[in-house]
GROMACS .gro file of N, CA and C in nm:
model
  315
    1UNK      N    1   2.329   3.504   0.443
    1UNK     CA    2   2.468   3.460   0.441
    1UNK      C    3   2.509   3.419   0.310
    2UNK      N    4   2.631   3.458   0.268
    2UNK     CA    5   2.668   3.432   0.133
    2UNK      C    6   2.763   3.295   0.142
    3UNK      N    7   2.733   3.226   0.029
    3UNK     CA    8   2.817   3.088   0.008
    3UNK      C    9   2.914   3.105  -0.092
    4UNK      N   10   3.013   3.027  -0.100
    4UNK     CA   11   3.106   3.018  -0.226
    4UNK      C   12   3.120   2.878  -0.273
    5UNK      N   13   3.170   2.872  -0.400
    5UNK     CA   14   3.192   2.759  -0.467
    5UNK      C   15   3.272   2.665  -0.365
    6UNK      N   16   3.218   2.534  -0.352
    6UNK     CA   17   3.300   2.435  -0.277
    6UNK      C   18   3.243   2.431  -0.126
    7UNK      N   19   3.172   2.532  -0.070
    7UNK     CA   20   3.106   2.515   0.058
    7UNK      C   21   3.017   2.410   0.071
    8UNK      N   22   3.027   2.332   0.166
    8UNK     CA   23   2.932   2.223   0.216
    8UNK      C   24   2.820   2.296   0.282
    9UNK      N   25   2.697   2.253   0.240
    9UNK     CA   26   2.570   2.301   0.291
    9UNK      C   27   2.459   2.205   0.309
   10UNK      N   28   2.353   2.269   0.354
   10UNK     CA   29   2.252   2.167   0.376
   10UNK      C   30   2.120   2.241   0.312
   11UNK      N   31   2.045   2.187   0.229
   11UNK     CA   32   1.943   2.258   0.140
   11UNK      C   33   1.808   2.201   0.217
   12UNK      N   34   1.731   2.307   0.261
   12UNK     CA   35   1.576   2.297   0.317
   12UNK      C   36   1.494   2.255   0.205
   13UNK      N   37   1.416   2.145   0.227
   13UNK     CA   38   1.310   2.097   0.132
   13UNK      C   39   1.176   2.157   0.170
   14UNK      N   40   1.108   2.201   0.076
   14UNK     CA   41   0.955   2.243   0.106
   14UNK      C   42   0.861   2.146   0.028
   15UNK      N   43   0.913   2.040  -0.025
   15UNK     CA   44   0.832   1.955  -0.099
   15UNK      C   45   0.719   1.875   0.003
   16UNK      N   46   0.614   1.845  -0.039
   16UNK     CA   47   0.526   1.776   0.042
   16UNK      C   48   0.578   1.654   0.094
   17UNK      N   49   0.565   1.628   0.236
   17UNK     CA   50   0.614   1.495   0.295
   17UNK      C   51   0.767   1.543   0.338
   18UNK      N   52   0.836   1.631   0.297
   18UNK     CA   53   0.966   1.653   0.324
   18UNK      C   54   0.999   1.796   0.399
   19UNK      N   55   0.886   1.847   0.425
   19UNK     CA   56   0.902   1.983   0.494
   19UNK      C   57   0.995   1.974   0.626
   20UNK      N   58   1.086   2.050   0.635
   20UNK     CA   59   1.182   2.029   0.774
   20UNK      C   60   1.292   1.938   0.750
   21UNK      N   61   1.300   1.877   0.635
   21UNK     CA   62   1.429   1.801   0.598
   21UNK      C   63   1.526   1.893   0.534
   22UNK      N   64   1.667   1.853   0.559
   22UNK     CA   65   1.760   1.919   0.488
   22UNK      C   66   1.849   1.803   0.411
   23UNK      N   67   1.906   1.849   0.303
   23UNK     CA   68   1.970   1.752   0.223
   23UNK      C   69   2.120   1.809   0.207
   24UNK      N   70   2.215   1.719   0.226
   24UNK     CA   71   2.353   1.778   0.222
   24UNK      C   72   2.397   1.786   0.066
   25UNK      N   73   2.479   1.885   0.045
   25UNK     CA   74   2.542   1.919  -0.079
   25UNK      C   75   2.647   2.006  -0.087
   26UNK      N   76   2.707   2.032  -0.198
   26UNK     CA   77   2.816   2.136  -0.220
   26UNK      C   78   2.784   2.248  -0.318
   27UNK      N   79   2.819   2.363  -0.280
   27UNK     CA   80   2.794   2.460  -0.382
   27UNK      C   81   2.895   2.444  -0.493
   28UNK      N   82   2.813   2.464  -0.618
   28UNK     CA   83   2.898   2.420  -0.742
   28UNK      C   84   2.929   2.562  -0.792
   29UNK      N   85   2.835   2.662  -0.790
   29UNK     CA   86   2.844   2.792  -0.846
   29UNK      C   87   2.743   2.890  -0.788
   30UNK      N   88   2.795   3.012  -0.781
   30UNK     CA   89   2.719   3.129  -0.739
   30UNK      C   90   2.643   3.188  -0.845
   31UNK      N   91   2.508   3.216  -0.844
   31UNK     CA   92   2.434   3.293  -0.944
   31UNK      C   93   2.404   3.431  -0.908
   32UNK      N   94   2.335   3.491  -0.990
   32UNK     CA   95   2.282   3.643  -0.932
   32UNK      C   96   2.166   3.608  -0.848
   33UNK      N   97   2.131   3.712  -0.788
   33UNK     CA   98   2.007   3.733  -0.695
   33UNK      C   99   2.020   3.611  -0.567
   34UNK      N  100   2.147   3.605  -0.512
   34UNK     CA  101   2.167   3.509  -0.401
   34UNK      C  102   2.103   3.384  -0.437
   35UNK      N  103   2.128   3.313  -0.566
   35UNK     CA  104   2.086   3.175  -0.611
   35UNK      C  105   2.224   3.102  -0.619
   36UNK      N  106   2.212   2.987  -0.609
   36UNK     CA  107   2.339   2.883  -0.618
   36UNK      C  108   2.302   2.753  -0.686
   37UNK      N  109   2.396   2.714  -0.746
   37UNK     CA  110   2.390   2.561  -0.805
   37UNK      C  111   2.454   2.476  -0.701
   38UNK      N  112   2.353   2.383  -0.672
   38UNK     CA  113   2.408   2.286  -0.560
   38UNK      C  114   2.417   2.158  -0.618
   39UNK      N  115   2.529   2.072  -0.570
   39UNK     CA  116   2.524   1.912  -0.610
   39UNK      C  117   2.508   1.854  -0.490
   40UNK      N  118   2.413   1.754  -0.483
   40UNK     CA  119   2.360   1.692  -0.375
   40UNK      C  120   2.458   1.574  -0.361
   41UNK      N  121   2.479   1.543  -0.221
   41UNK     CA  122   2.570   1.420  -0.174
   41UNK      C  123   2.482   1.297  -0.196
   42UNK      N  124   2.352   1.310  -0.158
   42UNK     CA  125   2.281   1.173  -0.147
   42UNK      C  126   2.154   1.186  -0.229
   43UNK      N  127   2.123   1.283  -0.309
   43UNK     CA  128   2.031   1.270  -0.409
   43UNK      C  129   2.079   1.262  -0.560
   44UNK      N  130   2.024   1.172  -0.631
   44UNK     CA  131   2.075   1.141  -0.774
   44UNK      C  132   1.975   1.181  -0.878
   45UNK      N  133   2.024   1.190  -1.005
   45UNK     CA  134   1.925   1.208  -1.121
   45UNK      C  135   1.856   1.076  -1.129
   46UNK      N  136   1.734   1.086  -1.218
   46UNK     CA  137   1.644   0.980  -1.216
   46UNK      C  138   1.698   0.846  -1.250
   47UNK      N  139   1.817   0.855  -1.341
   47UNK     CA  140   1.880   0.739  -1.388
   47UNK      C  141   1.982   0.700  -1.294
   48UNK      N  142   2.016   0.771  -1.179
   48UNK     CA  143   2.123   0.740  -1.088
   48UNK      C  144   2.259   0.754  -1.130
   49UNK      N  145   2.272   0.809  -1.261
   49UNK     CA  146   2.410   0.824  -1.321
   49UNK      C  147   2.505   0.918  -1.247
   50UNK      N  148   2.444   1.034  -1.180
   50UNK     CA  149   2.527   1.128  -1.110
   50UNK      C  150   2.451   1.193  -1.011
   51UNK      N  151   2.530   1.265  -0.916
   51UNK     CA  152   2.442   1.346  -0.831
   51UNK      C  153   2.364   1.450  -0.888
   52UNK      N  154   2.250   1.473  -0.819
   52UNK     CA  155   2.140   1.581  -0.880
   52UNK      C  156   2.209   1.716  -0.853
   53UNK      N  157   2.199   1.803  -0.957
   53UNK     CA  158   2.235   1.953  -0.958
   53UNK      C  159   2.091   2.020  -0.954
   54UNK      N  160   2.103   2.126  -0.879
   54UNK     CA  161   1.971   2.205  -0.855
   54UNK      C  162   2.000   2.360  -0.822
   55UNK      N  163   1.933   2.447  -0.895
   55UNK     CA  164   1.951   2.592  -0.853
   55UNK      C  165   1.847   2.610  -0.738
   56UNK      N  166   1.918   2.666  -0.620
   56UNK     CA  167   1.830   2.686  -0.502
   56UNK      C  168   1.875   2.843  -0.464
   57UNK      N  169   1.770   2.895  -0.378
   57UNK     CA  170   1.777   3.029  -0.325
   57UNK      C  171   1.865   3.004  -0.198
   58UNK      N  172   1.941   3.135  -0.172
   58UNK     CA  173   2.035   3.136  -0.056
   58UNK      C  174   1.944   3.120   0.076
   59UNK      N  175   1.825   3.156   0.080
   59UNK     CA  176   1.721   3.138   0.166
   59UNK      C  177   1.694   2.985   0.222
   60UNK      N  178   1.730   2.901   0.118
   60UNK     CA  179   1.695   2.760   0.140
   60UNK      C  180   1.843   2.688   0.204
   61UNK      N  181   1.945   2.770   0.205
   61UNK     CA  182   2.065   2.699   0.244
   61UNK      C  183   2.098   2.742   0.391
   62UNK      N  184   2.189   2.654   0.445
   62UNK     CA  185   2.272   2.665   0.572
   62UNK      C  186   2.385   2.593   0.559
   63UNK      N  187   2.494   2.659   0.633
   63UNK     CA  188   2.618   2.555   0.648
   63UNK      C  189   2.588   2.421   0.715
   64UNK      N  190   2.672   2.346   0.676
   64UNK     CA  191   2.664   2.206   0.753
   64UNK      C  192   2.694   2.217   0.902
   65UNK      N  193   2.617   2.185   1.004
   65UNK     CA  194   2.649   2.207   1.136
   65UNK      C  195   2.774   2.147   1.172
   66UNK      N  196   2.827   2.196   1.279
   66UNK     CA  197   2.955   2.158   1.350
   66UNK      C  198   2.927   2.009   1.414
   67UNK      N  199   3.028   1.925   1.412
   67UNK     CA  200   3.027   1.798   1.487
   67UNK      C  201   3.042   1.823   1.630
   68UNK      N  202   2.913   1.786   1.702
   68UNK     CA  203   2.953   1.796   1.840
   68UNK      C  204   2.957   1.642   1.896
   69UNK      N  205   3.056   1.589   1.930
   69UNK     CA  206   3.063   1.447   1.982
   69UNK      C  207   2.948   1.414   2.081
   70UNK      N  208   2.874   1.304   2.053
   70UNK     CA  209   2.763   1.262   2.139
   70UNK      C  210   2.831   1.163   2.240
   71UNK      N  211   2.806   1.180   2.374
   71UNK     CA  212   2.868   1.092   2.450
   71UNK      C  213   2.749   0.998   2.506
   72UNK      N  214   2.666   0.973   2.435
   72UNK     CA  215   2.532   0.896   2.465
   72UNK      C  216   2.416   0.997   2.472
   73UNK      N  217   2.308   0.952   2.432
   73UNK     CA  218   2.175   1.007   2.453
   73UNK      C  219   2.085   0.984   2.552
   74UNK      N  220   2.024   1.072   2.604
   74UNK     CA  221   1.926   1.043   2.724
   74UNK      C  222   1.784   1.068   2.674
   75UNK      N  223   1.702   1.003   2.755
   75UNK     CA  224   1.547   1.032   2.708
   75UNK      C  225   1.538   1.185   2.711
   76UNK      N  226   1.446   1.221   2.616
   76UNK     CA  227   1.415   1.354   2.607
   76UNK      C  228   1.507   1.444   2.529
   77UNK      N  229   1.634   1.399   2.493
   77UNK     CA  230   1.734   1.476   2.406
   77UNK      C  231   1.657   1.483   2.271
   78UNK      N  232   1.693   1.611   2.215
   78UNK     CA  233   1.640   1.628   2.075
   78UNK      C  234   1.769   1.578   1.973
   79UNK      N  235   1.735   1.509   1.884
   79UNK     CA  236   1.842   1.457   1.785
   79UNK      C  237   1.797   1.493   1.642
   80UNK      N  238   1.891   1.486   1.541
   80UNK     CA  239   1.859   1.469   1.411
   80UNK      C  240   1.890   1.323   1.373
   81UNK      N  241   1.814   1.254   1.273
   81UNK     CA  242   1.849   1.153   1.246
   81UNK      C  243   1.838   1.128   1.089
   82UNK      N  244   1.948   1.070   1.025
   82UNK     CA  245   1.947   1.039   0.892
   82UNK      C  246   1.874   0.925   0.862
   83UNK      N  247   1.758   0.923   0.820
   83UNK     CA  248   1.666   0.817   0.822
   83UNK      C  249   1.725   0.675   0.755
   84UNK      N  250   1.770   0.702   0.639
   84UNK     CA  251   1.818   0.577   0.560
   84UNK      C  252   1.952   0.524   0.606
   85UNK      N  253   2.045   0.612   0.616
   85UNK     CA  254   2.183   0.586   0.626
   85UNK      C  255   2.224   0.574   0.752
   86UNK      N  256   2.130   0.584   0.862
   86UNK     CA  257   2.140   0.570   1.011
   86UNK      C  258   2.220   0.632   1.106
   87UNK      N  259   2.263   0.773   1.057
   87UNK     CA  260   2.326   0.858   1.155
   87UNK      C  261   2.247   0.930   1.239
   88UNK      N  262   2.301   0.948   1.367
   88UNK     CA  263   2.220   1.022   1.472
   88UNK      C  264   2.315   1.146   1.501
   89UNK      N  265   2.281   1.263   1.533
   89UNK     CA  266   2.359   1.380   1.590
   89UNK      C  267   2.280   1.464   1.685
   90UNK      N  268   2.353   1.549   1.749
   90UNK     CA  269   2.303   1.620   1.835
   90UNK      C  270   2.230   1.736   1.757
   91UNK      N  271   2.117   1.758   1.806
   91UNK     CA  272   2.033   1.879   1.727
   91UNK      C  273   2.101   2.012   1.745
   92UNK      N  274   2.117   2.090   1.623
   92UNK     CA  275   2.146   2.229   1.640
   92UNK      C  276   2.044   2.294   1.562
   93UNK      N  277   2.021   2.429   1.602
   93UNK     CA  278   1.940   2.524   1.520
   93UNK      C  279   2.043   2.624   1.460
   94UNK      N  280   1.996   2.671   1.332
   94UNK     CA  281   2.070   2.774   1.256
   94UNK      C  282   1.988   2.896   1.302
   95UNK      N  283   2.040   2.997   1.395
   95UNK     CA  284   1.966   3.099   1.446
   95UNK      C  285   2.051   3.236   1.433
   96UNK      N  286   2.013   3.321   1.350
   96UNK     CA  287   2.084   3.444   1.314
   96UNK      C  288   2.228   3.444   1.281
   97UNK      N  289   2.245   3.348   1.199
   97UNK     CA  290   2.374   3.332   1.134
   97UNK      C  291   2.469   3.233   1.221
   98UNK      N  292   2.424   3.178   1.323
   98UNK     CA  293   2.508   3.091   1.409
   98UNK      C  294   2.438   2.952   1.448
   99UNK      N  295   2.523   2.864   1.471
   99UNK     CA  296   2.461   2.729   1.529
   99UNK      C  297   2.432   2.736   1.681
  100UNK      N  298   2.332   2.687   1.701
  100UNK     CA  299   2.295   2.685   1.858
  100UNK      C  300   2.257   2.529   1.895
  101UNK      N  301   2.299   2.487   2.002
  101UNK     CA  302   2.283   2.334   2.030
  101UNK      C  303   2.187   2.375   2.166
  102UNK      N  304   2.107   2.276   2.177
  102UNK     CA  305   2.005   2.273   2.293
  102UNK      C  306   2.053   2.145   2.372
  103UNK      N  307   2.142   2.057   2.330
  103UNK     CA  308   2.187   1.954   2.417
  103UNK      C  309   2.333   1.954   2.425
  104UNK      N  310   2.385   1.948   2.549
  104UNK     CA  311   2.522   1.921   2.578
  104UNK      C  312   2.537   1.813   2.682
  105UNK      N  313   2.611   1.713   2.632
  105UNK     CA  314   2.638   1.583   2.711
  105UNK      C  315   2.765   1.601   2.788
   0.00000   0.00000   0.00000
């Protein structure tokens, strides 16, 4: 999937301890070979002076999922949780270029 400047995305992490995590960001620029410069929403430079910019492969990107209003969760529901800032959302998988939800309340 191709992304454009200004697209809201999530970036997959492959770092130890963060596999399976996604970090929100915005595409700042398109580069050659399906690479992009992304400005992170919640990751900052070491001195916290500004959001972190990083070159990432298109394979590491997915669009931000659609918002599915949660009408309450039940035991066994699969959710995504943003650990530090406390949001909970209905889990969706990015499959074949489309978002698929496994929970419908």
